[in-house]
Amino acid sequence: MTDPTTGTRSRENTRARLLDAAFDVFADVGLDAASVEAVCERAGFTRGAFYSNFESKEELFLELMTTVSDRKLTTITERVKSILGGGDAPASPAEVVQGLVDASMDTRQGVLLMSEVRIRAMRDARMAAAYREWGEGMTRRVAGLVDELISSYGLHLRMPALAFAQSMLELWEATSVGAVIGGLDDAATRDMISERTQVFAAAVIEGFDSSGR
């Protein structure tokens, strides 16, 4: 008798490989220029395997956007839990911010992919709706993490946590895009995001010292 979990795992593995391949293909050439064949070739599957998992290239693109964002948010959440758990708690709020910057750092491919998502959202109503829903959900989840950290460190925000989270995400996004355009490497990008985030945090968090003292 065939174990039903075997088929489930196989399907999940196929979807994961297609998503990983799509990440590279979409980031390299964009959604319009990317073909189902290119994604399948990169993943090592046939068109049949693709269409048994996704109805269209656009559906794959939408799921990829969510998957990439969820992975990043999971990394950030784990970092926050580590801080609040006390196992490796930083000595200062400035180090907390640096830890979040490190956890949120995108690769060049990731920045290119999300830029492609935004361009598509400006041209396609369905993509725009999905992008807004995703963005609002991401902002709410980050705001929850911000509330936890602010409360834990006894600080005070001069603006609502939701607005702070949205502004911080926009700052990270704009800085990352600028770094790719400027040809900066990962280390220089990290330093730029860190500096701008520390300045922003010092401006809107009472009691925050960006020097780390």
Coordinates of N, CA and C in Angstrom, one line a residue:
M1 N 0.8 -1.2 0.0 CA 0.0 0.0 0.0 C 0.9 1.2 0.0
T2 N 0.6 2.2 -0.8 CA 1.4 3.4 -0.9 C 1.1 4.3 0.2
D3 N 2.1 4.8 0.8 CA 2.0 5.8 1.9 C 1.6 7.1 1.4
P4 N 0.4 7.7 1.8 CA -0.1 8.9 1.2 C 0.8 10.1 1.5
T5 N 1.5 10.0 2.6 CA 2.4 11.1 3.0 C 3.6 11.2 2.0
T6 N 3.9 10.1 1.3 CA 5.0 10.1 0.3 C 4.7 11.0 -0.8
G7 N 3.4 10.9 -1.3 CA 3.0 11.7 -2.4 C 2.9 13.2 -2.0
T8 N 2.5 13.4 -0.8 CA 2.4 14.8 -0.3 C 3.8 15.4 -0.2
R9 N 4.7 14.7 0.3 CA 6.1 15.2 0.4 C 6.7 15.5 -1.0
S10 N 6.4 14.5 -1.9 CA 6.9 14.7 -3.3 C 6.3 16.0 -3.9
R11 N 5.1 16.2 -3.7 CA 4.4 17.4 -4.3 C 5.0 18.7 -3.7
E12 N 5.2 18.6 -2.4 CA 5.8 19.8 -1.7 C 7.2 20.1 -2.1
N13 N 7.9 19.0 -2.4 CA 9.3 19.1 -2.9 C 9.3 19.7 -4.3
T14 N 8.4 19.3 -5.1 CA 8.3 19.8 -6.5 C 8.0 21.3 -6.4
R15 N 7.0 21.7 -5.6 CA 6.6 23.1 -5.5 C 7.8 23.9 -5.0
A16 N 8.5 23.4 -4.0 CA 9.6 24.1 -3.4 C 10.7 24.4 -4.5
R17 N 11.0 23.3 -5.3 CA 12.0 23.4 -6.3 C 11.6 24.4 -7.4
L18 N 10.3 24.4 -7.8 CA 9.8 25.3 -8.8 C 9.9 26.8 -8.2
L19 N 9.6 27.0 -7.0 CA 9.7 28.3 -6.4 C 11.1 28.8 -6.3
D20 N 12.0 27.9 -5.9 CA 13.5 28.3 -5.9 C 14.0 28.7 -7.3
A21 N 13.6 27.9 -8.3 CA 14.0 28.2 -9.6 C 13.4 29.5 -10.1
A22 N 12.1 29.7 -9.8 CA 11.4 30.9 -10.2 C 12.1 32.2 -9.6
F23 N 12.5 32.0 -8.4 CA 13.2 33.1 -7.7 C 14.4 33.6 -8.6
D24 N 15.2 32.7 -9.0 CA 16.3 33.1 -9.8 C 15.9 33.6 -11.2
V25 N 15.0 32.9 -11.9 CA 14.6 33.3 -13.2 C 13.9 34.7 -13.2
F26 N 13.0 34.9 -12.3 CA 12.2 36.1 -12.3 C 13.2 37.3 -11.9
A27 N 14.1 37.1 -11.0 CA 15.0 38.1 -10.6 C 16.0 38.4 -11.8
D28 N 16.4 37.4 -12.5 CA 17.3 37.6 -13.6 C 16.7 38.4 -14.8
V29 N 15.5 38.0 -15.2 CA 15.0 38.6 -16.5 C 13.6 39.3 -16.3
G30 N 13.0 39.2 -15.1 CA 11.7 39.8 -14.9 C 10.6 38.8 -15.3
L31 N 9.4 39.2 -14.9 CA 8.2 38.3 -15.1 C 7.8 38.2 -16.5
D32 N 7.8 39.3 -17.3 CA 7.4 39.2 -18.7 C 8.3 38.4 -19.5
A33 N 9.6 38.6 -19.3 CA 10.6 37.8 -20.1 C 10.8 36.4 -19.7
A34 N 10.4 36.1 -18.5 CA 10.6 34.7 -18.0 C 9.5 33.8 -18.6
S35 N 9.9 32.6 -18.9 CA 8.9 31.6 -19.5 C 8.8 30.5 -18.5
V36 N 7.7 29.8 -18.6 CA 7.4 28.6 -17.9 C 8.5 27.6 -18.2
E37 N 8.9 27.5 -19.4 CA 10.0 26.5 -19.8 C 11.3 26.8 -19.1
A38 N 11.6 28.1 -19.0 CA 12.9 28.5 -18.3 C 12.9 28.1 -16.8
V39 N 11.7 28.3 -16.2 CA 11.6 27.9 -14.8 C 11.7 26.4 -14.6
C40 N 11.0 25.7 -15.5 CA 11.0 24.2 -15.5 C 12.5 23.7 -15.7
E41 N 13.1 24.3 -16.7 CA 14.5 23.8 -17.0 C 15.4 24.1 -15.8
R42 N 15.3 25.2 -15.1 CA 16.1 25.5 -14.0 C 15.8 24.6 -12.8
A43 N 14.5 24.2 -12.7 CA 14.1 23.3 -11.6 C 14.4 21.8 -11.9
G44 N 14.5 21.5 -13.2 CA 14.7 20.1 -13.6 C 13.4 19.4 -13.8
F45 N 12.3 20.1 -14.2 CA 11.0 19.4 -14.3 C 10.5 19.7 -15.7
T46 N 9.4 19.0 -16.0 CA 8.7 19.2 -17.3 C 7.5 20.2 -17.1
R47 N 7.0 20.7 -18.2 CA 5.8 21.6 -18.1 C 4.7 20.9 -17.4
G48 N 4.5 19.6 -17.6 CA 3.5 18.9 -16.9 C 3.6 19.0 -15.4
A49 N 4.8 19.0 -14.9 CA 5.0 19.1 -13.4 C 4.6 20.5 -13.0
F50 N 4.9 21.5 -13.8 CA 4.6 22.9 -13.5 C 3.1 23.0 -13.4
Y51 N 2.4 22.6 -14.4 CA 0.9 22.9 -14.5 C 0.1 22.0 -13.5
S52 N 0.8 21.0 -13.0 CA 0.1 20.2 -11.9 C 0.2 20.9 -10.6
N53 N 1.0 21.9 -10.5 CA 1.2 22.6 -9.2 C 0.7 24.1 -9.3
F54 N 0.8 24.7 -10.5 CA 0.4 26.1 -10.6 C -0.4 26.3 -11.9
E55 N -1.4 27.1 -11.9 CA -2.3 27.3 -13.0 C -1.6 28.2 -14.1
S56 N -0.7 29.1 -13.6 CA -0.1 30.0 -14.5 C 1.2 30.5 -13.9
K57 N 2.0 31.2 -14.7 CA 3.2 31.9 -14.3 C 2.9 33.0 -13.3
E58 N 1.8 33.6 -13.4 CA 1.4 34.7 -12.5 C 1.1 34.1 -11.1
E59 N 0.4 33.0 -11.1 CA 0.1 32.3 -9.8 C 1.4 32.0 -9.1
L60 N 2.3 31.4 -9.8 CA 3.6 31.1 -9.2 C 4.3 32.4 -8.7
F61 N 4.2 33.4 -9.5 CA 4.8 34.7 -9.1 C 4.3 35.2 -7.7
L62 N 2.9 35.1 -7.6 CA 2.3 35.6 -6.4 C 2.7 34.7 -5.2
E63 N 2.7 33.4 -5.4 CA 3.1 32.6 -4.3 C 4.6 32.8 -3.9
L64 N 5.4 33.0 -4.9 CA 6.8 33.3 -4.6 C 7.0 34.6 -3.8
M65 N 6.2 35.6 -4.1 CA 6.3 36.8 -3.3 C 6.0 36.6 -1.9
T66 N 4.9 35.8 -1.6 CA 4.6 35.5 -0.2 C 5.6 34.6 0.5
T67 N 6.1 33.6 -0.3 CA 7.1 32.7 0.3 C 8.4 33.4 0.7
V68 N 8.9 34.2 -0.2 CA 10.1 35.0 0.1 C 9.9 35.9 1.3
S69 N 8.8 36.6 1.4 CA 8.5 37.5 2.5 C 8.4 36.7 3.8
D70 N 7.7 35.6 3.8 CA 7.5 34.8 5.0 C 8.8 34.3 5.5
R71 N 9.7 33.9 4.6 CA 11.0 33.4 5.1 C 11.8 34.5 5.8
K72 N 11.7 35.7 5.2 CA 12.4 36.8 5.8 C 11.8 37.2 7.2
L73 N 10.5 37.2 7.3 CA 9.8 37.5 8.5 C 10.1 36.5 9.6
T74 N 10.2 35.2 9.2 CA 10.5 34.1 10.1 C 11.9 34.4 10.7
T75 N 12.8 34.8 9.9 CA 14.2 35.0 10.4 C 14.2 36.2 11.4
I76 N 13.4 37.3 11.0 CA 13.4 38.4 11.9 C 12.7 38.0 13.2
T77 N 11.6 37.2 13.1 CA 10.9 36.8 14.3 C 11.7 36.0 15.2
E78 N 12.5 35.1 14.7 CA 13.4 34.2 15.5 C 14.4 35.1 16.2
R79 N 14.9 36.1 15.5 CA 15.9 37.0 16.1 C 15.3 37.7 17.3
V80 N 14.0 38.2 17.1 CA 13.4 38.9 18.2 C 13.2 38.0 19.4
K81 N 12.7 36.7 19.1 CA 12.5 35.8 20.2 C 13.8 35.5 20.9
S82 N 14.9 35.4 20.2 CA 16.2 35.2 20.8 C 16.6 36.3 21.7
I83 N 16.3 37.5 21.3 CA 16.6 38.7 22.1 C 15.8 38.7 23.4
L84 N 14.4 38.5 23.2 CA 13.5 38.6 24.3 C 13.7 37.4 25.3
G85 N 14.2 36.3 24.7 CA 14.4 35.1 25.5 C 15.6 35.2 26.4
G86 N 16.5 36.1 26.2 CA 17.6 36.4 27.1 C 18.8 35.5 26.8
G87 N 18.7 34.6 25.8 CA 19.9 33.8 25.6 C 21.1 34.5 25.0
D88 N 20.8 35.5 24.1 CA 22.0 36.2 23.6 C 21.5 37.7 23.5
A89 N 20.8 38.2 24.5 CA 20.3 39.5 24.5 C 21.4 40.6 24.3
P90 N 21.2 41.5 23.4 CA 22.2 42.5 23.1 C 22.3 43.5 24.3
A91 N 23.3 44.2 24.5 CA 23.5 45.1 25.6 C 22.8 46.4 25.5
S92 N 22.3 46.7 24.3 CA 21.7 48.0 24.1 C 20.6 47.9 23.0
P93 N 19.7 48.9 23.0 CA 18.7 48.9 21.9 C 19.3 49.1 20.5
A94 N 20.4 49.8 20.5 CA 21.1 50.0 19.2 C 21.6 48.6 18.6
E95 N 22.0 47.7 19.5 CA 22.4 46.4 19.0 C 21.2 45.6 18.6
V96 N 20.1 45.9 19.3 CA 18.8 45.2 18.8 C 18.5 45.6 17.4
V97 N 18.6 46.9 17.1 CA 18.3 47.4 15.8 C 19.3 46.8 14.8
Q98 N 20.6 46.7 15.1 CA 21.6 46.1 14.2 C 21.2 44.6 14.0
G99 N 20.8 43.9 15.0 CA 20.4 42.5 14.8 C 19.2 42.4 13.8
L100 N 18.3 43.3 13.9 CA 17.1 43.2 13.0 C 17.5 43.6 11.6
V101 N 18.5 44.5 11.5 CA 19.0 44.9 10.1 C 19.7 43.6 9.5
D102 N 20.5 43.0 10.3 CA 21.2 41.8 9.8 C 20.2 40.7 9.4
A103 N 19.1 40.5 10.2 CA 18.1 39.5 9.9 C 17.3 39.8 8.7
S104 N 17.1 41.1 8.4 CA 16.2 41.5 7.3 C 17.0 41.7 6.0
M105 N 18.3 41.6 6.0 CA 19.1 41.9 4.8 C 18.7 41.0 3.6
D106 N 18.4 41.6 2.5 CA 18.1 40.9 1.2 C 19.3 40.7 0.4
T107 N 19.4 39.6 -0.4 CA 20.4 39.5 -1.4 C 20.0 40.4 -2.6
R108 N 21.0 40.5 -3.5 CA 20.7 41.3 -4.7 C 19.6 40.7 -5.5
Q109 N 19.5 39.4 -5.5 CA 18.5 38.7 -6.3 C 17.1 39.0 -5.6
G110 N 17.1 39.0 -4.3 CA 15.9 39.3 -3.6 C 15.4 40.7 -3.8
V111 N 16.3 41.7 -3.9 CA 15.9 43.0 -4.2 C 15.4 43.2 -5.6
L112 N 16.0 42.5 -6.5 CA 15.6 42.5 -7.9 C 14.2 41.9 -8.0
L113 N 13.9 40.8 -7.3 CA 12.6 40.1 -7.4 C 11.5 41.0 -6.9
M114 N 11.7 41.6 -5.7 CA 10.7 42.5 -5.1 C 10.5 43.7 -5.9
S115 N 11.5 44.2 -6.6 CA 11.4 45.4 -7.5 C 10.5 45.0 -8.7
E116 N 10.7 43.8 -9.2 CA 9.8 43.2 -10.2 C 8.4 43.1 -9.8
V117 N 8.2 42.7 -8.5 CA 6.8 42.6 -8.0 C 6.1 43.9 -8.0
R118 N 6.9 45.0 -7.5 CA 6.3 46.3 -7.4 C 6.0 46.9 -8.8
I119 N 6.8 46.6 -9.8 CA 6.6 47.1 -11.1 C 5.3 46.4 -11.7
R120 N 5.2 45.1 -11.5 CA 4.0 44.4 -11.9 C 2.8 44.9 -11.3
A121 N 2.9 45.2 -10.0 CA 1.7 45.7 -9.2 C 1.2 47.0 -9.7
M122 N 2.1 47.8 -10.3 CA 1.7 49.1 -10.8 C 1.0 49.0 -12.2
R123 N 1.1 47.8 -12.8 CA 0.5 47.7 -14.1 C -0.7 46.7 -14.1
D124 N -0.8 45.9 -13.1 CA -1.8 44.9 -13.0 C -2.7 45.0 -11.8
A125 N -4.0 45.1 -12.0 CA -4.9 45.3 -10.8 C -4.9 44.1 -9.9
R126 N -4.8 42.9 -10.4 CA -4.8 41.7 -9.5 C -3.6 41.7 -8.7
M127 N -2.4 42.0 -9.3 CA -1.2 42.0 -8.6 C -1.2 43.1 -7.6
A128 N -1.7 44.2 -8.0 CA -1.8 45.4 -7.0 C -2.5 45.0 -5.8
A129 N -3.7 44.3 -5.9 CA -4.5 43.9 -4.8 C -3.7 43.0 -3.9
A130 N -3.0 42.0 -4.5 CA -2.3 41.0 -3.8 C -1.1 41.7 -3.1
Y131 N -0.5 42.6 -3.8 CA 0.7 43.3 -3.2 C 0.3 44.2 -2.0
R132 N -0.9 44.9 -2.1 CA -1.4 45.7 -0.9 C -1.7 44.8 0.2
E133 N -2.3 43.7 0.0 CA -2.7 42.7 1.1 C -1.5 42.2 1.7
W134 N -0.5 41.8 0.9 CA 0.8 41.3 1.5 C 1.5 42.4 2.3
G135 N 1.6 43.6 1.8 CA 2.3 44.7 2.4 C 1.6 45.0 3.8
E136 N 0.3 45.0 3.8 CA -0.4 45.4 5.0 C -0.2 44.3 6.1
G137 N -0.2 43.0 5.6 CA 0.0 41.9 6.6 C 1.4 41.9 7.1
M138 N 2.4 42.2 6.2 CA 3.8 42.3 6.7 C 4.0 43.4 7.7
T139 N 3.4 44.6 7.4 CA 3.5 45.7 8.3 C 2.9 45.4 9.7
R140 N 1.8 44.8 9.7 CA 1.1 44.4 11.0 C 2.0 43.5 11.8
R141 N 2.6 42.5 11.1 CA 3.4 41.5 11.8 C 4.7 42.2 12.4
V142 N 5.3 43.0 11.6 CA 6.5 43.7 12.1 C 6.2 44.7 13.2
A143 N 5.0 45.3 13.1 CA 4.6 46.2 14.2 C 4.4 45.5 15.5
G144 N 3.9 44.3 15.4 CA 3.8 43.4 16.6 C 5.1 43.2 17.3
L145 N 6.1 42.9 16.4 CA 7.5 42.6 16.9 C 8.1 43.9 17.5
V146 N 7.8 45.0 16.9 CA 8.3 46.3 17.4 C 7.7 46.6 18.8
D147 N 6.4 46.4 18.9 CA 5.7 46.6 20.2 C 6.4 45.7 21.3
E148 N 6.7 44.5 21.0 CA 7.4 43.6 22.0 C 8.7 44.1 22.4
L149 N 9.5 44.6 21.4 CA 10.8 45.1 21.7 C 10.8 46.4 22.5
I150 N 9.9 47.3 22.1 CA 9.8 48.6 22.8 C 9.4 48.4 24.2
S151 N 8.4 47.5 24.4 CA 8.0 47.2 25.8 C 9.1 46.6 26.6
S152 N 9.8 45.6 26.0 CA 10.8 44.9 26.8 C 11.9 45.8 27.2
Y153 N 12.3 46.8 26.4 CA 13.4 47.7 26.7 C 12.9 49.0 27.4
G154 N 11.6 49.1 27.7 CA 11.2 50.2 28.4 C 11.3 51.5 27.7
L155 N 11.2 51.5 26.4 CA 11.3 52.7 25.5 C 9.9 53.2 25.2
H156 N 9.8 54.3 24.4 CA 8.6 54.8 24.0 C 8.7 55.4 22.6
L157 N 7.7 54.9 21.7 CA 7.7 55.4 20.3 C 6.9 56.7 20.3
R158 N 7.4 57.6 19.5 CA 6.8 58.9 19.2 C 5.7 58.8 18.1
M159 N 5.5 57.7 17.6 CA 4.5 57.4 16.6 C 4.0 56.0 16.8
P160 N 2.8 55.7 16.2 CA 2.2 54.4 16.4 C 3.1 53.3 15.8
A161 N 3.1 52.1 16.5 CA 4.0 51.1 16.0 C 3.8 50.7 14.6
L162 N 2.5 50.8 14.1 CA 2.2 50.4 12.7 C 2.9 51.4 11.8
A163 N 2.8 52.7 12.1 CA 3.4 53.7 11.2 C 5.0 53.5 11.3
F164 N 5.5 53.2 12.4 CA 6.9 53.0 12.6 C 7.4 51.8 11.7
A165 N 6.6 50.7 11.8 CA 7.0 49.5 11.0 C 6.9 49.8 9.5
Q166 N 5.9 50.5 9.1 CA 5.8 50.8 7.7 C 6.9 51.7 7.2
S167 N 7.3 52.7 8.0 CA 8.4 53.6 7.6 C 9.7 52.8 7.6
M168 N 9.9 51.9 8.6 CA 11.1 51.2 8.6 C 11.3 50.2 7.4
L169 N 10.2 49.6 7.1 CA 10.2 48.7 5.9 C 10.4 49.5 4.6
E170 N 9.8 50.6 4.5 CA 10.1 51.5 3.3 C 11.5 52.0 3.2
L171 N 12.1 52.3 4.4 CA 13.5 52.7 4.5 C 14.4 51.6 4.0
W172 N 14.2 50.4 4.5 CA 15.0 49.3 4.1 C 14.9 49.0 2.6
E173 N 13.6 49.1 2.1 CA 13.4 48.8 0.7 C 14.1 49.8 -0.2
A174 N 13.9 51.1 0.1 CA 14.5 52.2 -0.7 C 16.0 52.1 -0.6
T175 N 16.6 51.8 0.5 CA 18.0 51.8 0.7 C 18.6 50.6 -0.1
S176 N 17.9 49.4 0.0 CA 18.4 48.2 -0.7 C 18.4 48.4 -2.2
V177 N 17.3 49.1 -2.7 CA 17.2 49.3 -4.2 C 18.3 50.3 -4.6
G178 N 18.6 51.3 -3.8 CA 19.6 52.3 -4.1 C 21.0 51.6 -4.1
A179 N 21.2 50.7 -3.2 CA 22.5 50.0 -3.1 C 22.7 49.1 -4.3
V180 N 21.7 48.4 -4.8 CA 21.8 47.6 -6.0 C 22.1 48.5 -7.2
I181 N 21.4 49.6 -7.3 CA 21.6 50.6 -8.4 C 23.1 51.1 -8.4
G182 N 23.5 51.4 -7.1 CA 24.9 51.9 -7.0 C 26.0 50.9 -7.0
G183 N 25.6 49.6 -7.2 CA 26.6 48.5 -7.3 C 27.3 48.2 -6.0
L184 N 26.7 48.5 -4.9 CA 27.4 48.2 -3.6 C 27.4 46.7 -3.3
D185 N 28.4 46.3 -2.6 CA 28.4 44.9 -2.1 C 27.6 44.7 -0.9
D186 N 27.5 43.5 -0.4 CA 26.6 43.2 0.8 C 27.1 44.0 2.0
A187 N 28.4 44.0 2.2 CA 28.9 44.7 3.4 C 28.6 46.2 3.4
A188 N 28.8 46.8 2.3 CA 28.5 48.3 2.2 C 27.0 48.5 2.3
T189 N 26.2 47.6 1.7 CA 24.7 47.7 1.8 C 24.3 47.6 3.3
R190 N 24.8 46.6 4.0 CA 24.5 46.5 5.4 C 24.8 47.7 6.2
D191 N 26.0 48.3 5.9 CA 26.4 49.5 6.7 C 25.5 50.6 6.4
M192 N 25.1 50.8 5.2 CA 24.2 51.9 4.8 C 22.8 51.7 5.5
I193 N 22.2 50.5 5.4 CA 20.9 50.3 6.0 C 21.0 50.5 7.5
S194 N 22.1 50.0 8.1 CA 22.2 50.1 9.5 C 22.3 51.6 10.0
E195 N 23.1 52.4 9.3 CA 23.3 53.8 9.6 C 21.9 54.5 9.5
R196 N 21.2 54.3 8.4 CA 19.9 55.0 8.2 C 18.9 54.5 9.2
T197 N 18.9 53.2 9.6 CA 17.9 52.7 10.5 C 18.2 53.3 11.9
Q198 N 19.5 53.3 12.3 CA 19.8 53.9 13.6 C 19.4 55.3 13.7
V199 N 19.6 56.1 12.7 CA 19.2 57.5 12.7 C 17.7 57.7 12.8
F200 N 17.0 56.8 12.0 CA 15.5 56.9 12.1 C 15.0 56.5 13.5
A201 N 15.6 55.4 14.0 CA 15.2 55.0 15.4 C 15.4 56.0 16.4
A202 N 16.6 56.7 16.3 CA 16.9 57.7 17.3 C 15.9 58.9 17.2
A203 N 15.4 59.1 16.1 CA 14.5 60.2 15.9 C 13.1 60.0 16.4
V204 N 12.7 58.7 16.4 CA 11.3 58.4 16.8 C 11.1 57.5 18.0
I205 N 12.2 57.1 18.6 CA 12.1 56.3 19.9 C 12.8 57.1 21.0
E206 N 12.0 57.5 22.0 CA 12.5 58.2 23.1 C 13.4 57.3 23.9
G207 N 14.6 57.8 24.3 CA 15.5 57.0 25.1 C 16.4 56.1 24.3
F208 N 16.3 56.2 22.9 CA 17.2 55.4 22.1 C 18.5 56.1 21.8
D209 N 19.6 55.4 22.0 CA 20.9 56.0 21.8 C 21.6 55.2 20.7
S210 N 21.7 55.8 19.5 CA 22.3 55.1 18.4 C 23.7 54.8 18.5
S211 N 24.4 55.4 19.5 CA 25.8 55.1 19.7 C 26.0 53.7 20.4
G212 N 24.9 53.2 20.9 CA 25.0 51.9 21.6 C 25.2 51.9 23.0
R213 N 25.3 53.1 23.6 CA 25.6 53.1 25.1 C 24.3 52.9 25.8

